[in-house]
Short mmCIF file of C-alpha atoms in Angstrom, two decimals:
data_model
loop_
_atom_site.label_atom_id
_atom_site.label_comp_id
_atom_site.label_asym_id
_atom_site.label_seq_id
_atom_site.Cartn_x
_atom_site.Cartn_y
_atom_site.Cartn_z
CA MET A 1 0.00 0.00 0.00
CA ALA A 2 2.87 2.33 0.90
CA TRP A 3 4.49 1.63 -2.46
CA ASN A 4 1.32 2.58 -4.35
CA ALA A 5 1.06 5.85 -2.38
CA LEU A 6 4.67 6.64 -3.22
CA MET A 7 4.12 6.08 -6.95
CA VAL A 8 1.05 8.33 -6.92
CA ALA A 9 3.03 11.10 -5.25
CA VAL A 10 5.88 10.83 -7.75
CA CYS A 11 3.53 10.93 -10.76
CA ALA A 12 1.73 13.94 -9.34
CA SER A 13 5.02 15.76 -8.80
CA LEU A 14 6.13 15.06 -12.37
CA ALA A 15 2.84 16.33 -13.73
CA VAL A 16 3.06 19.57 -11.76
CA ALA A 17 6.70 20.07 -12.73
CA GLY A 18 5.91 19.43 -16.38
CA SER A 19 3.08 21.93 -16.46
CA ALA A 20 5.19 24.53 -14.64
CA ASP A 21 8.10 24.22 -17.09
CA ALA A 22 6.02 24.14 -20.29
CA ARG A 23 6.89 27.17 -22.42
CA ASP A 24 6.13 28.36 -25.92
CA LEU A 25 9.50 28.63 -27.64
CA GLY A 26 8.01 30.13 -30.76
CA THR A 27 8.66 29.19 -34.39
CA HIS A 28 12.19 28.89 -35.69
CA GLY A 29 12.50 28.72 -39.50
CA PRO A 30 9.83 28.04 -42.11
CA VAL A 31 7.33 25.23 -41.51
CA PHE A 32 6.09 23.20 -44.46
CA PRO A 33 3.08 20.89 -44.51
CA VAL A 34 3.91 17.18 -44.78
CA GLU A 35 2.90 16.07 -48.27
CA GLU A 36 3.51 12.64 -49.75
CA PRO A 37 2.58 11.73 -53.30
CA SER A 38 -0.47 9.44 -53.53
CA ILE A 39 0.52 5.92 -54.48
CA LEU A 40 -2.62 5.69 -56.63
CA ASP A 41 -1.68 8.89 -58.47
CA ALA A 42 1.83 7.53 -59.03
CA ILE A 43 0.45 4.25 -60.43
CA HIS A 44 -1.98 6.13 -62.66
CA GLU A 45 0.79 8.35 -64.02
CA ARG A 46 3.01 5.34 -64.65
CA LEU A 47 0.24 3.45 -66.47
CA SER A 48 -0.59 6.52 -68.54
CA ALA A 49 3.05 6.85 -69.57
CA MET A 50 3.25 3.13 -70.43
CA GLU A 51 0.07 3.38 -72.47
CA ALA A 52 1.33 6.40 -74.36
CA SER A 53 4.63 4.69 -75.20
CA GLY A 54 2.96 1.43 -76.23
CA GLU A 55 4.68 -0.50 -73.44
CA LEU A 56 1.36 -1.41 -71.79
CA GLU A 57 -0.03 -2.92 -74.98
CA GLN A 58 3.21 -4.83 -75.46
CA MET A 59 2.94 -6.30 -71.96
CA ARG A 60 -0.69 -7.26 -72.50
CA GLN A 61 0.12 -8.97 -75.77
CA GLY A 62 3.02 -10.80 -74.15
CA MET A 63 0.74 -12.12 -71.39
CA GLU A 64 -1.83 -13.27 -73.94
CA ASP A 65 0.84 -15.04 -75.98
CA THR A 66 2.23 -16.77 -72.89
CA THR A 67 -1.21 -17.92 -71.76
CA ARG A 68 -2.16 -19.10 -75.25
CA SER A 69 1.12 -20.97 -75.59
CA TYR A 70 0.61 -22.75 -72.24
CA VAL A 71 -2.97 -23.71 -73.10
CA ASN A 72 -1.90 -25.07 -76.49
CA ARG A 73 1.11 -26.92 -75.06
CA PRO A 74 1.09 -27.31 -71.28
CA ARG A 75 4.23 -28.14 -69.34
CA PRO A 76 5.04 -31.84 -70.02
CA VAL A 77 5.27 -34.47 -67.30
CA LEU A 78 8.94 -35.34 -66.91
CA GLY A 79 10.57 -38.67 -66.14
CA LEU A 80 8.44 -40.85 -68.41
CA ARG A 81 9.75 -43.20 -71.08
CA LYS A 82 8.24 -45.22 -73.92
CA ALA A 83 6.95 -48.61 -72.82
CA THR A 84 9.06 -51.49 -74.13
CA GLU A 85 7.34 -54.34 -72.27
CA ASP A 86 3.97 -55.09 -70.71
CA ARG A 87 3.79 -54.14 -67.08
CA TYR A 88 0.75 -54.95 -64.96
CA TYR A 89 0.11 -53.80 -61.40
CA SER A 90 -2.67 -52.53 -59.16
CA VAL A 91 -3.07 -49.39 -57.07
CA ASP A 92 -5.12 -49.25 -53.88
CA LEU A 93 -6.68 -45.80 -53.46
CA SER A 94 -7.74 -46.42 -49.84
CA ILE A 95 -6.84 -43.80 -47.25
CA THR A 96 -6.61 -43.99 -43.46
CA VAL A 97 -8.45 -41.22 -41.61
CA GLU A 98 -6.04 -39.34 -39.34
CA ARG A 99 -8.67 -37.66 -37.15
CA ASP A 100 -12.41 -37.72 -36.60
CA ILE A 101 -14.33 -35.97 -39.38
CA ALA A 102 -17.75 -34.49 -38.66
CA ASP A 103 -20.40 -32.86 -40.79
CA HIS A 104 -21.80 -29.35 -40.32
CA ARG A 105 -24.04 -30.61 -37.49
CA GLY A 106 -21.16 -32.11 -35.58
CA VAL A 107 -22.10 -35.70 -36.41
CA VAL A 108 -18.94 -37.80 -36.84
CA PHE A 109 -19.09 -39.85 -40.04
CA ALA A 110 -15.46 -41.00 -40.13
CA LYS A 111 -13.35 -41.83 -37.10
CA ALA A 112 -9.58 -41.67 -36.77
CA GLY A 113 -8.10 -44.94 -37.95
CA ASP A 114 -10.93 -45.79 -40.33
CA VAL A 115 -9.80 -47.05 -43.75
CA ILE A 116 -11.89 -45.61 -46.59
CA ASN A 117 -11.81 -46.82 -50.17
CA PRO A 118 -13.21 -44.14 -52.53
CA LEU A 119 -14.13 -46.82 -55.08
CA HIS A 120 -16.86 -47.98 -52.73
CA TYR A 121 -18.56 -44.60 -53.14
CA SER A 122 -17.68 -43.66 -56.72
CA HIS A 123 -19.57 -44.56 -59.90
CA PHE A 124 -16.66 -43.61 -62.17
CA THR A 125 -16.01 -46.48 -64.57
CA LYS A 126 -14.23 -44.92 -67.53
CA ARG A 127 -10.93 -46.28 -68.71
CA ILE A 128 -8.09 -43.74 -68.55
CA VAL A 129 -5.35 -43.78 -71.17
CA LEU A 130 -2.15 -41.83 -70.50
CA LEU A 131 -0.08 -41.12 -73.60
CA ASP A 132 2.57 -38.93 -75.17
CA GLY A 133 0.70 -36.71 -77.61
CA ASP A 134 3.91 -36.07 -79.58
CA ASP A 135 4.19 -39.77 -80.46
CA PRO A 136 1.87 -40.52 -83.44
CA LYS A 137 1.96 -44.27 -82.73
CA GLN A 138 0.72 -43.76 -79.20
CA VAL A 139 -2.00 -41.42 -80.45
CA ASP A 140 -3.14 -43.96 -83.07
CA TRP A 141 -3.15 -46.75 -80.49
CA ALA A 142 -5.15 -44.68 -78.00
CA LEU A 143 -7.74 -43.71 -80.62
CA SER A 144 -8.18 -47.30 -81.76
CA HIS A 145 -8.92 -48.57 -78.25
CA GLY A 146 -12.10 -47.26 -76.69
CA THR A 147 -14.53 -44.50 -77.52
CA GLU A 148 -15.47 -41.07 -76.21
CA ILE A 149 -18.11 -42.74 -74.03
CA ASP A 150 -15.91 -45.24 -72.18
CA THR A 151 -12.37 -43.82 -72.40
CA LEU A 152 -10.58 -40.64 -71.31
CA LEU A 153 -7.50 -39.70 -73.33
CA VAL A 154 -5.00 -37.89 -71.10
CA LEU A 155 -1.78 -36.43 -72.47
CA THR A 156 1.48 -36.11 -70.57
CA SER A 157 3.01 -34.13 -73.43
CA GLY A 158 1.70 -32.56 -76.63
CA THR A 159 -0.99 -30.19 -77.80
CA PRO A 160 -4.46 -31.22 -76.58
CA LEU A 161 -6.36 -28.55 -78.53
CA ASP A 162 -4.71 -29.41 -81.84
CA LEU A 163 -5.26 -33.14 -81.35
CA THR A 164 -8.89 -32.56 -80.42
CA LYS A 165 -9.46 -30.58 -83.62
CA GLU A 166 -7.58 -33.11 -85.75
CA HIS A 167 -9.25 -36.29 -84.50
CA GLY A 168 -12.62 -35.11 -83.22
CA ARG A 169 -11.94 -36.63 -79.79
CA ARG A 170 -11.38 -34.74 -76.58
CA PHE A 171 -7.87 -34.88 -75.24
CA TYR A 172 -7.15 -33.89 -71.65
CA PHE A 173 -3.82 -33.12 -70.00
CA ASP A 174 -2.26 -34.48 -66.83
CA GLN A 175 -1.48 -31.13 -65.19
CA ASP A 176 1.64 -31.36 -63.00
CA GLY A 177 1.60 -35.15 -63.38
CA VAL A 178 -1.13 -35.66 -60.77
CA ILE A 179 -2.56 -38.80 -62.40
CA THR A 180 0.81 -40.16 -63.47
CA ASN A 181 2.25 -39.86 -59.98
CA ARG A 182 -0.83 -41.14 -58.18
CA PHE A 183 -0.88 -44.31 -60.27
CA GLU A 184 2.93 -44.69 -60.30
CA VAL A 185 3.15 -44.74 -64.09
CA ARG A 186 6.71 -44.91 -65.44
CA ALA A 187 6.19 -45.72 -69.14
CA LEU A 188 3.70 -44.80 -71.85
CA PRO A 189 1.15 -45.48 -73.09
CA ALA A 190 -0.59 -46.75 -69.99
CA GLU A 191 -4.21 -47.65 -69.38
CA ILE A 192 -5.92 -47.46 -66.01
CA ILE A 193 -9.00 -49.62 -65.50
CA ARG A 194 -11.24 -49.80 -62.48
CA GLY A 195 -11.51 -53.00 -60.49
CA ASP A 196 -13.75 -53.79 -57.54
CA ASP A 197 -11.44 -52.51 -54.80
CA VAL A 198 -8.33 -51.38 -56.71
CA MET A 199 -7.35 -49.70 -59.98
CA HIS A 200 -5.50 -51.86 -62.49
CA VAL A 201 -2.67 -50.31 -64.52
CA HIS A 202 -1.17 -51.68 -67.71
CA GLU A 203 1.82 -50.10 -69.43
CA VAL A 204 1.54 -51.12 -73.08
CA PRO A 205 4.37 -51.24 -75.64
CA VAL A 206 3.22 -49.98 -79.05
CA GLY A 207 4.93 -49.59 -82.39
CA GLU A 208 8.41 -50.97 -82.90
#
């Protein structure tokens, strides 16, 4: 209690001393208002200058060309080779739940440790063919096996839009090798077919 009283006395003394010593020292030298250029004005001026010089249009065209080029020929999946022998194997897509999962009402529908196989809940039955779109023999083989109804043609390299126009079949692309890596594909072409509990993969040698 004594300590609190002491602190109050000290603060009061400092306040009185401060008010007693406060003096107006006047103005020494010119005083200018603080003005900073608006960042929006600076951006607008820069864009106006770029537009006037044609630089803005050049940048826009460059972005369009880059986007168009990527759409026409996406980044290929690396590390794949041409199949030289038949290779058969299966992939189990089951996952083990790491923690309890509940719906929006708090009802737990999957407990930690549960093993869930997505094939038990999926109606997807199409055959998936992975191929190198730059290899005409692989393209011919893929087109001769299956139809638009039962088969998905997925490129790991090549131009999907050009092939779609040329053959009248839709060609997809394995962006960032998601399908290739998930199904552990090492050689092309490869077909992925659904089984009851697993997916069956067959790497197929074609051509010479």
